[in-house]
PDB file of C-alpha atoms and ligand atoms in Angstrom:
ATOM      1  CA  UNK H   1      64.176  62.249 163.453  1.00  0.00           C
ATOM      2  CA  UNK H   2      65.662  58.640 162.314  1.00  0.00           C
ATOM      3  CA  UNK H   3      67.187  59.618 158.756  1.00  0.00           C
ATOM      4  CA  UNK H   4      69.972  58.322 157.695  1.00  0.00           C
ATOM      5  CA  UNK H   5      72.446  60.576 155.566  1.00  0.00           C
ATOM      6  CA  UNK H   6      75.482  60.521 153.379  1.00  0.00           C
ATOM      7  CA  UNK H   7      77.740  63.625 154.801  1.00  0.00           C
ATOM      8  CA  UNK H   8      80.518  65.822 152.982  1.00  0.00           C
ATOM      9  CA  UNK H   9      82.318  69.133 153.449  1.00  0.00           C
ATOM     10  CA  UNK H  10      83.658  71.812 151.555  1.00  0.00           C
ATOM     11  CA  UNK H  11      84.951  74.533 153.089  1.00  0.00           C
ATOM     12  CA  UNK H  12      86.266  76.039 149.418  1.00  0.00           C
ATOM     13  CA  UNK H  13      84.655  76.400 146.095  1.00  0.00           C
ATOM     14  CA  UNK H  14      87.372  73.453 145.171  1.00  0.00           C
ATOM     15  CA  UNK H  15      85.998  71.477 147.194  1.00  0.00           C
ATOM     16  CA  UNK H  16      82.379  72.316 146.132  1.00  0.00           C
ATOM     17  CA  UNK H  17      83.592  70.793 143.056  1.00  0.00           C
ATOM     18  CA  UNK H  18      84.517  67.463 144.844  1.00  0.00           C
ATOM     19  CA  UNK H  19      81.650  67.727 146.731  1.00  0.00           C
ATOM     20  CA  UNK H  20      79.186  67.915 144.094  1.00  0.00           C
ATOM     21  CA  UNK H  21      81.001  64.573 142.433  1.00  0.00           C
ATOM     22  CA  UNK H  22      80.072  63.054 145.805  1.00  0.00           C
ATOM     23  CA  UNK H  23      76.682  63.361 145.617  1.00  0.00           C
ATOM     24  CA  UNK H  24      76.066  62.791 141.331  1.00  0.00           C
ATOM     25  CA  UNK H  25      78.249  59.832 142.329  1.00  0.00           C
ATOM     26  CA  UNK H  26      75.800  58.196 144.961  1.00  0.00           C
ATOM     27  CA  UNK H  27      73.039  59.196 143.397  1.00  0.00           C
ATOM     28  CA  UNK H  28      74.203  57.768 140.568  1.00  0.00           C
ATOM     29  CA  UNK H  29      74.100  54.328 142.116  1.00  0.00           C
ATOM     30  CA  UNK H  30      70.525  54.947 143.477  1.00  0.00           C
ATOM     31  CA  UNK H  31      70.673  55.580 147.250  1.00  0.00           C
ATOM     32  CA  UNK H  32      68.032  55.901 149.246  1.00  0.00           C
ATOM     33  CA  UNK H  33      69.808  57.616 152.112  1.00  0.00           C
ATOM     34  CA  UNK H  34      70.000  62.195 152.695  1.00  0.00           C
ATOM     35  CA  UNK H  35      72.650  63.306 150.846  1.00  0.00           C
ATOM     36  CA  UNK H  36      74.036  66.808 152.732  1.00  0.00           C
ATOM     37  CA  UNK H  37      77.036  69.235 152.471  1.00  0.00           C
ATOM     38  CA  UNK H  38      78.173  70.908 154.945  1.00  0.00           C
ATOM     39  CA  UNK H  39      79.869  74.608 153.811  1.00  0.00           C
ATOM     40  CA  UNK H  40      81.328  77.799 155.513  1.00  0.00           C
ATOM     41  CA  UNK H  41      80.337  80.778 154.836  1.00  0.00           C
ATOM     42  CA  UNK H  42      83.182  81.381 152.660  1.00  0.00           C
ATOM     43  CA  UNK H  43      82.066  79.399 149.942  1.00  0.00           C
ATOM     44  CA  UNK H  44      80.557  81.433 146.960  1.00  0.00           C
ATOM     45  CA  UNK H  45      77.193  82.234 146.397  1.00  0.00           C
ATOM     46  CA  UNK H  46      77.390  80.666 143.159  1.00  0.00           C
ATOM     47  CA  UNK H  47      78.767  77.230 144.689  1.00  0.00           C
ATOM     48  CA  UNK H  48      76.087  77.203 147.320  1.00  0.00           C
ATOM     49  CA  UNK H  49      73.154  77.429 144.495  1.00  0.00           C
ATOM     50  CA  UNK H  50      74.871  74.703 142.321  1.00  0.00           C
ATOM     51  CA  UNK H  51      75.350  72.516 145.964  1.00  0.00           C
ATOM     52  CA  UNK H  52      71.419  72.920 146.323  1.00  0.00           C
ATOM     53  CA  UNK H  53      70.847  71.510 143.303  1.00  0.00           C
ATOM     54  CA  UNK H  54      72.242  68.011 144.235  1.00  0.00           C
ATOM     55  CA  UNK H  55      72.282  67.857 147.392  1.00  0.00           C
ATOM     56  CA  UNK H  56      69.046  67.480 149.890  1.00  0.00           C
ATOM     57  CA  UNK H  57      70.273  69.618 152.367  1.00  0.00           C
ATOM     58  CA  UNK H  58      73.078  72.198 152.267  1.00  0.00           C
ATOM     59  CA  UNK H  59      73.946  72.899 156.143  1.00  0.00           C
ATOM     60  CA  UNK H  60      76.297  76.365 156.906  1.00  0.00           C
ATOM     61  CA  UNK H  61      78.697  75.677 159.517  1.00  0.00           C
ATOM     62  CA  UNK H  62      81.086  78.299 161.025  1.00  0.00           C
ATOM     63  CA  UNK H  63      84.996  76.624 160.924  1.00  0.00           C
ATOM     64  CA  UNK H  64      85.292  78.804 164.282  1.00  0.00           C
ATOM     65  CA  UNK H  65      82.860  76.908 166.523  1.00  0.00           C
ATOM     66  CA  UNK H  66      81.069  79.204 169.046  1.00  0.00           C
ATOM     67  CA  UNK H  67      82.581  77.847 172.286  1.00  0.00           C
ATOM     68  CA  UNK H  68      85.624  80.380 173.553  1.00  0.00           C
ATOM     69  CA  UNK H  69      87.556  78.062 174.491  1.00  0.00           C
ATOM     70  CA  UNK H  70      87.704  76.992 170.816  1.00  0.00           C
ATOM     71  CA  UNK H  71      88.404  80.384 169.264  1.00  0.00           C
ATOM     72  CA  UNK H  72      90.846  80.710 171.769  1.00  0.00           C
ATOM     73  CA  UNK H  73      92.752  77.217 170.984  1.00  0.00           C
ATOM     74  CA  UNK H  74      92.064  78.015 167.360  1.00  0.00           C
ATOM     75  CA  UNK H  75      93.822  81.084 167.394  1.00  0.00           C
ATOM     76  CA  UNK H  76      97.270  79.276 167.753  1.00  0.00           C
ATOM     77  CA  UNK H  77      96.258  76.268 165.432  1.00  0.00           C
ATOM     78  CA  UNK H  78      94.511  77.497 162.656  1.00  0.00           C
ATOM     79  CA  UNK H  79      95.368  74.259 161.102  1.00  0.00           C
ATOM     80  CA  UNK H  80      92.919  72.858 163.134  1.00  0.00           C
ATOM     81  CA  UNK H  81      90.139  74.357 161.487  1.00  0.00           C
ATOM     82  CA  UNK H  82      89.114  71.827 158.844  1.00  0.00           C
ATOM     83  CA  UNK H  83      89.596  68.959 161.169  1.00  0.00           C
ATOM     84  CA  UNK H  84      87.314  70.990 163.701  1.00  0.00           C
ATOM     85  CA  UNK H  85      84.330  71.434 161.128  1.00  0.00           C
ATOM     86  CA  UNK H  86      84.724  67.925 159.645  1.00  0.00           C
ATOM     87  CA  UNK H  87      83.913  66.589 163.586  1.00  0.00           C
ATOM     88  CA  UNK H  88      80.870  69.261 163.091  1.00  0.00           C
ATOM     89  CA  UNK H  89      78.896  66.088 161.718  1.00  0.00           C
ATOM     90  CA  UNK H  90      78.504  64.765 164.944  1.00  0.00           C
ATOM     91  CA  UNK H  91      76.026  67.946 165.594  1.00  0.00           C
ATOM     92  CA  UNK H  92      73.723  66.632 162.853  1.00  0.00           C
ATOM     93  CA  UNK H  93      71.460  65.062 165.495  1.00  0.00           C
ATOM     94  CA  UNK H  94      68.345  65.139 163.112  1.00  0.00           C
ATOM     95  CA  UNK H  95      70.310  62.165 161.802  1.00  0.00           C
ATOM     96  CA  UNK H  96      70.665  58.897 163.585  1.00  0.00           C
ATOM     97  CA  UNK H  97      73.185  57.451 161.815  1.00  0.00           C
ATOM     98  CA  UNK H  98      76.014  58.945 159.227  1.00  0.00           C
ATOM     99  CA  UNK H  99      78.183  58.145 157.090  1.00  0.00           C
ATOM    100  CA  UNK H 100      80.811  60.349 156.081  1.00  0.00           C
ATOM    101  CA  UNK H 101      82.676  60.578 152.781  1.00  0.00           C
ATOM    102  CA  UNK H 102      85.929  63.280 151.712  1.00  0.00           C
ATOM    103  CA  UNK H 103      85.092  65.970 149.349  1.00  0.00           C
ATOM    104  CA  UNK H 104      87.872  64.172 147.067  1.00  0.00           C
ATOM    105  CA  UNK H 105      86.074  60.755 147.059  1.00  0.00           C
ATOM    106  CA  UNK H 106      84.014  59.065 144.131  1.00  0.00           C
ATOM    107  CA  UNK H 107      81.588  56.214 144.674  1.00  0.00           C
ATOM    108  CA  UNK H 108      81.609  53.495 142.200  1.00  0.00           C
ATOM    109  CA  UNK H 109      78.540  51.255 143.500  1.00  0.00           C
ATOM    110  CA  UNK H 110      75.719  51.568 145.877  1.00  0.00           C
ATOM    111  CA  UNK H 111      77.196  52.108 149.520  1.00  0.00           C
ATOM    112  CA  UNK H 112      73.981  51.964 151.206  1.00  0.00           C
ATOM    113  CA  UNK H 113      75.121  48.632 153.144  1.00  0.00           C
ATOM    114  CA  UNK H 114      77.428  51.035 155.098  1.00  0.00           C
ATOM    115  CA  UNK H 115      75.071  51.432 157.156  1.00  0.00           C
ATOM    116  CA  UNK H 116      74.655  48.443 158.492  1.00  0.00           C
ATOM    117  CA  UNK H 117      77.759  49.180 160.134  1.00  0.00           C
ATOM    118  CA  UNK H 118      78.099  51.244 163.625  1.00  0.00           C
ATOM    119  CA  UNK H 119      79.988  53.463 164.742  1.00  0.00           C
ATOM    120  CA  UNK H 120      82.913  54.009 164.148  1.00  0.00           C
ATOM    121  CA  UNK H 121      83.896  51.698 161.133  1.00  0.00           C
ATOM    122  CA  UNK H 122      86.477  53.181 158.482  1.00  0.00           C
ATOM    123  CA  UNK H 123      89.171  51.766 156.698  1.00  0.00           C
ATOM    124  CA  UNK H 124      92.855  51.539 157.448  1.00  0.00           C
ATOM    125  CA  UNK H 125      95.267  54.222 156.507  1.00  0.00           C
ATOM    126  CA  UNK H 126      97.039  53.181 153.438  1.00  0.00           C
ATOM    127  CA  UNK H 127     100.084  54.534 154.796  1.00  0.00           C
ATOM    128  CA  UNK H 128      99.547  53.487 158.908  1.00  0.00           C
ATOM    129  CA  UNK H 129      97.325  50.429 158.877  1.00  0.00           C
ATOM    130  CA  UNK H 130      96.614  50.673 162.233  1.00  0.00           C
ATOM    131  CA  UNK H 131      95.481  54.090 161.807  1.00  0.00           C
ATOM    132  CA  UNK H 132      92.167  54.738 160.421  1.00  0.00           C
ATOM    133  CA  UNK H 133      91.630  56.679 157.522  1.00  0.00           C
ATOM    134  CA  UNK H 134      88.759  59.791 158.121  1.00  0.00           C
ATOM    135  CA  UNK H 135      87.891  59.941 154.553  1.00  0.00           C
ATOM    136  CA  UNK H 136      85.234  57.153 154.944  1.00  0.00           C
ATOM    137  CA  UNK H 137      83.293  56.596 158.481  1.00  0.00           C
ATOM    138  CA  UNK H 138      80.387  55.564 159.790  1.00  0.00           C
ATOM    139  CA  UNK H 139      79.177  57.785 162.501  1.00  0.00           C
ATOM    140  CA  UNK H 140      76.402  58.148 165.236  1.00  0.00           C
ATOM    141  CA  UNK H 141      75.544  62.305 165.714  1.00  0.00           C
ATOM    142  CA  UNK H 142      75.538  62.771 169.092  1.00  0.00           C
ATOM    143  CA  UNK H 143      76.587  66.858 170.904  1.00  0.00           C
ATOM    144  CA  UNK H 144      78.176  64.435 173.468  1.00  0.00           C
ATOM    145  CA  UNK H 145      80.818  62.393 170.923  1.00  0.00           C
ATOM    146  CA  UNK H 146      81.095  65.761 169.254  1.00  0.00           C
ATOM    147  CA  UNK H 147      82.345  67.688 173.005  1.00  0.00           C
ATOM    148  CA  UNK H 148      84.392  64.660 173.919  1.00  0.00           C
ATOM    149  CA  UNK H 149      85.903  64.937 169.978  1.00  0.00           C
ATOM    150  CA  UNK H 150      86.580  68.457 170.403  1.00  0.00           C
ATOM    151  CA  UNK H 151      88.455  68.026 173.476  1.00  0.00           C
ATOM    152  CA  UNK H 152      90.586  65.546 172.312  1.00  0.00           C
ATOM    153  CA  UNK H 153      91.549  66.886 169.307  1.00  0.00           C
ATOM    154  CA  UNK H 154      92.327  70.180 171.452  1.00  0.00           C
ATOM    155  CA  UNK H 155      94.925  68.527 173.499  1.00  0.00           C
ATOM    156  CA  UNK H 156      96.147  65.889 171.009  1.00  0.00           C
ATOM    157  CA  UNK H 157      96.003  67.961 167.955  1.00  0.00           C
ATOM    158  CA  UNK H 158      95.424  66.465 164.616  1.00  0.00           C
ATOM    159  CA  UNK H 159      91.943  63.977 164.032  1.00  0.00           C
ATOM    160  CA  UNK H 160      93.372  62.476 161.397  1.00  0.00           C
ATOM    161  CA  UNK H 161      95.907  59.067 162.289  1.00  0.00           C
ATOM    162  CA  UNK H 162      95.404  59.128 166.015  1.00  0.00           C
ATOM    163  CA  UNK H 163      93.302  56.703 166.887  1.00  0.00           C
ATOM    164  CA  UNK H 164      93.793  53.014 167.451  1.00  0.00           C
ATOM    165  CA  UNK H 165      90.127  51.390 166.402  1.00  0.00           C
ATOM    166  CA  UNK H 166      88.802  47.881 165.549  1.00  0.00           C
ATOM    167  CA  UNK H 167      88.165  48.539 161.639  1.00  0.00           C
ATOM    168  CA  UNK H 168      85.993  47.269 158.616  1.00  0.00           C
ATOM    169  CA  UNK H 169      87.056  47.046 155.544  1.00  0.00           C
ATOM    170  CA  UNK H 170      86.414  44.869 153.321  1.00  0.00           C
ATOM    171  CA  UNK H 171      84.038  46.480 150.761  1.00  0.00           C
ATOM    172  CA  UNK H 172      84.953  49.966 151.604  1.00  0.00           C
ATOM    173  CA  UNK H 173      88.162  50.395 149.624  1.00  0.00           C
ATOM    174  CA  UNK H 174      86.905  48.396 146.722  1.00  0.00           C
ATOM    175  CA  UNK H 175      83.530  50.988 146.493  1.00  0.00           C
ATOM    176  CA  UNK H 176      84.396  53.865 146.607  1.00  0.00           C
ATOM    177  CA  UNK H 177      88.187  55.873 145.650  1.00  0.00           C
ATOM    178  CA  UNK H 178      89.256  58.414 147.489  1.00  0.00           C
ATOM    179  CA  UNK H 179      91.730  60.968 145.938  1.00  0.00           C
ATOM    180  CA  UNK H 180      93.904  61.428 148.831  1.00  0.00           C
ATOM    181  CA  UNK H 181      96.926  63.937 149.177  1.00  0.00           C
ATOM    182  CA  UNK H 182      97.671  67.122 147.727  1.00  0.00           C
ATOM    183  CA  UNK H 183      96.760  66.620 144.225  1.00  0.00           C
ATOM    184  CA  UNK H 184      93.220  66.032 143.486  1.00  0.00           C
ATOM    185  CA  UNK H 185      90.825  65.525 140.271  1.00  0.00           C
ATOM    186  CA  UNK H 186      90.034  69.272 139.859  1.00  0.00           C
ATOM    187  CA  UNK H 187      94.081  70.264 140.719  1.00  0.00           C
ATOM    188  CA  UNK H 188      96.003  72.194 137.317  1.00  0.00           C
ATOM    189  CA  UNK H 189      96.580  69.924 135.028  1.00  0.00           C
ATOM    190  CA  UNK H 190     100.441  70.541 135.697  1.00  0.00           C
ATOM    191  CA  UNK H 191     100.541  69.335 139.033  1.00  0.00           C
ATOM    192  CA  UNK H 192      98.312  65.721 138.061  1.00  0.00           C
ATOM    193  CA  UNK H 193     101.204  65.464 135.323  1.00  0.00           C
ATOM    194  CA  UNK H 194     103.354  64.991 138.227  1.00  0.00           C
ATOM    195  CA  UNK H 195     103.792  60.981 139.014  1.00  0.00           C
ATOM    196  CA  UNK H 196     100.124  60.538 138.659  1.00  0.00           C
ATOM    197  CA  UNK H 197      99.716  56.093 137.803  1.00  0.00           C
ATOM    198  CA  UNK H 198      98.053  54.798 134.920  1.00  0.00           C
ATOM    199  CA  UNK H 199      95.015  53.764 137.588  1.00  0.00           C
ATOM    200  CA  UNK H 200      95.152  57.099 139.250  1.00  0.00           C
ATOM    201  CA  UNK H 201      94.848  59.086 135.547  1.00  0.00           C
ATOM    202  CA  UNK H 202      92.089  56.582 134.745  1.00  0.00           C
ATOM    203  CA  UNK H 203      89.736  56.991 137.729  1.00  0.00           C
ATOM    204  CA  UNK H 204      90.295  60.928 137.441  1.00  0.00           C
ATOM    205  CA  UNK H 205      88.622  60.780 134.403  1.00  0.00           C
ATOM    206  CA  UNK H 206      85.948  58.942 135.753  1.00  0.00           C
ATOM    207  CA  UNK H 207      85.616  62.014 138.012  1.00  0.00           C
ATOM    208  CA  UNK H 208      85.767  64.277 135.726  1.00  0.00           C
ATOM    209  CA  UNK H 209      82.927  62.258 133.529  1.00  0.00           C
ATOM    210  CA  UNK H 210      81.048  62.539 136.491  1.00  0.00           C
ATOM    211  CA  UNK H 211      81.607  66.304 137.572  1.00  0.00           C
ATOM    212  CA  UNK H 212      80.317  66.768 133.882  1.00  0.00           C
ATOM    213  CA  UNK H 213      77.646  65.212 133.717  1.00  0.00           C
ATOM    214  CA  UNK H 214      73.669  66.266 133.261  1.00  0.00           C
ATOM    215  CA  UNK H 215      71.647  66.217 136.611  1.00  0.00           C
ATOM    216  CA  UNK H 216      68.335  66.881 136.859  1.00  0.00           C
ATOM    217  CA  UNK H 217      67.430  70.009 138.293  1.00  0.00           C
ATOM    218  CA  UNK H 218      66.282  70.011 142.403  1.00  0.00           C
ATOM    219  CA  UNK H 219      63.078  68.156 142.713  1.00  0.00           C
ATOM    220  CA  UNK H 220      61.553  66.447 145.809  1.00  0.00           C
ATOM    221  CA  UNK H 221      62.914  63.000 146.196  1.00  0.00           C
ATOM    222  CA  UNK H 222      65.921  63.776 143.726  1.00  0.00           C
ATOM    223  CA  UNK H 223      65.668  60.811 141.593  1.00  0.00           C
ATOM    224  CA  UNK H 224      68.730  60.501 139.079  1.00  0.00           C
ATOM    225  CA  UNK H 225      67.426  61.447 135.389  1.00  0.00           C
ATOM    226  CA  UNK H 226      66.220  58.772 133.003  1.00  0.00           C
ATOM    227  CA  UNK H 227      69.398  59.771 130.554  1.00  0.00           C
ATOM    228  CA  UNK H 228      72.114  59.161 132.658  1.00  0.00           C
ATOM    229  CA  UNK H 229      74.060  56.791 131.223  1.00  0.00           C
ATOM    230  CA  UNK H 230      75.479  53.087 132.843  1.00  0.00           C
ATOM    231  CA  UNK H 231      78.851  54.182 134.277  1.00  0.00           C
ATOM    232  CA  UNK H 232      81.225  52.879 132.075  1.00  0.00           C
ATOM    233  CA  UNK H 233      82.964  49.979 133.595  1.00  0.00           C
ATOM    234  CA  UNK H 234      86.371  50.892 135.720  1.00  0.00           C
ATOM    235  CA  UNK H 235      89.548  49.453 134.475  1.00  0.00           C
ATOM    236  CA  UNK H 236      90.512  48.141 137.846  1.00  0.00           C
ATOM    237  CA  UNK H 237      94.853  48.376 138.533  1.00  0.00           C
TER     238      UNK H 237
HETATM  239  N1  LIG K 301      88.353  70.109 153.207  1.00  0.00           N
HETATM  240  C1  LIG K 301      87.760  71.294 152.825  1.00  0.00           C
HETATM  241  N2  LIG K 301      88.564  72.371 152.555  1.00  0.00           N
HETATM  242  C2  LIG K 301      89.914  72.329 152.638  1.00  0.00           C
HETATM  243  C3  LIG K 301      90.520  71.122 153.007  1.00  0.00           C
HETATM  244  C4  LIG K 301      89.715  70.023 153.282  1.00  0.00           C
HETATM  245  O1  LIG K 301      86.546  71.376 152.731  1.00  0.00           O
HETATM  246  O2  LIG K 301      90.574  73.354 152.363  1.00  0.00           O
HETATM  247  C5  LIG K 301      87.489  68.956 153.545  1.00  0.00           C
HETATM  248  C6  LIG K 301      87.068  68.157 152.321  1.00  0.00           C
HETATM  249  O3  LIG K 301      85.849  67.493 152.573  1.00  0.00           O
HETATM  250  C7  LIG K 301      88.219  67.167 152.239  1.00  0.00           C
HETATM  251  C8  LIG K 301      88.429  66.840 153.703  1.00  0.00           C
HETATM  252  O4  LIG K 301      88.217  68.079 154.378  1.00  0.00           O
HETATM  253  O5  LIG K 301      87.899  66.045 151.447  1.00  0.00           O
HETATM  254  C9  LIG K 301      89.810  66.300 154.048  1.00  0.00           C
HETATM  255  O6  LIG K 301      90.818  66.982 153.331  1.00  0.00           O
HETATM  256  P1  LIG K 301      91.575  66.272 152.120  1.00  0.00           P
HETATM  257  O7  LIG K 301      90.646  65.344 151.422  1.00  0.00           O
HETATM  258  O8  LIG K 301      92.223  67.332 151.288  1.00  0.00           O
HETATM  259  O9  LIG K 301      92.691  65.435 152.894  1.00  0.00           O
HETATM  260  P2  LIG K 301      93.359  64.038 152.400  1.00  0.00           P
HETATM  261  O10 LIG K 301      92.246  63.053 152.261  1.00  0.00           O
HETATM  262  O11 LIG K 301      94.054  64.314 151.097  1.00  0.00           O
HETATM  263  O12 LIG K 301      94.286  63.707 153.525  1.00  0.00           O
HETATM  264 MN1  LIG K 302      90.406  63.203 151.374  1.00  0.00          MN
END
């Protein structure tokens, strides 16, 4: 197969949450790409139904990978785990192309341009520019980049920040927000009091406009319903 996909992952019904703002979000802005969550079988029942309703394809992944080796490693770094099943979207070989977007991101525009871009393209880390940041890439499935990931981050630990790559940015940051750290959208409302800015308050109301929304119920093709309205325009900081 040569489909092209938008991937996410929640491993919690929190994230479900995020993840279901991922997909209303690109739909949303009319892309013509899969749209597919990955979960663990953790997640509730109740998550996975409301999942299939926006998503084309809801794919169950195990956060302990089959390989010994891995449940072995894993044992001792069971912070490893999440990092382990977000590399799981390099198994999605019915795909030739990927991009992947954080359960805790919101797309403002149509991202379909993405890709046009090849493996791997992200955006810097806002905190280590010359680290990328793994809430946005664009990825090629292959079991061999997936082996060669899992070994690496086996003997160098964490995914995230250790990599040195050639990155694209430009439109990326501007497109689409990712809610990174600790406190997201869907966090107690006592925790976003903390520090949250003016810009941050205003685009997590634009998630939560979205996470409320109407969407049409699962039908082949998925188009968004007729009554969603224009997404009001974002105050920009
Ligand atoms: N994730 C998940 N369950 C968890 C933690 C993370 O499913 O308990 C997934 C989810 O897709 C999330 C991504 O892994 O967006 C990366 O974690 P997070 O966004 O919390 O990290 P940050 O971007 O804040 O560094
Ligand atoms: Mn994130």
């Amino acid at each position: 197969m040569s489909g092209e996909a938008f991937v996410t992952l929640a491993t919690t019904d929190s994230y479900c949450m995020g993840a279901t703002v991922v997909a209303r979000s690109l739909r949303r802005h009319g892309t013509t790409r899969g749209i597919v969550v990955m979960v663990t079988p953790n997640v509730s029942q109740q998550s996975r139904l409301a999942l299939e309703s926006v998503f084309d394809e809801v794919i169950m992944v195990d956060v302990m990978d089959s390989e010994d080796r891995l449940h072995l490693a894993l044992l001792g770094r069971p912070e490893l785990g999440i990092t382990f099943t977000k590399i799981h979207c390099w198994t999605l070989t019915q795909y030739s192309k990927c991009v992947f977007l954080d359960a805790d991101t919101l797309v403002l525009c149509n991202v379909d341009e993405l890709f046009e871009r090849d493996e791997l393209s992200a955006a810097p880390d806002p905190g280590w520019p010359d680290c990328f940041n793994s809430g946005v890439f664009v990825l090629r499935p292959s079991l061999h980049t997936h082996t060669g990931l899992m070994d690496h981050a086996l003997q160098h630990g964490s995914f995230d920040g250790n990599a040195r790559l050639h990155v694209q940015t430009d439109k990326l940051e501007a497109t689409i927000v990712h809610f990174l750290g600790p406190v997201k959208p869907w966090s107690s409302s006592s925790q976003r009091d903390d520090g949250s800015s003016h810009a941050t308050e205003q685009f997590a109301t634009l998630w939560w406009k979205e996470y409320l929304s109407h969407t049409t119920p699962s039908t082949p093709g998925k188009q968004p319903s007729q009554d969603w309205k224009k997404p009001q325009q974002v105050p920009r900081p």
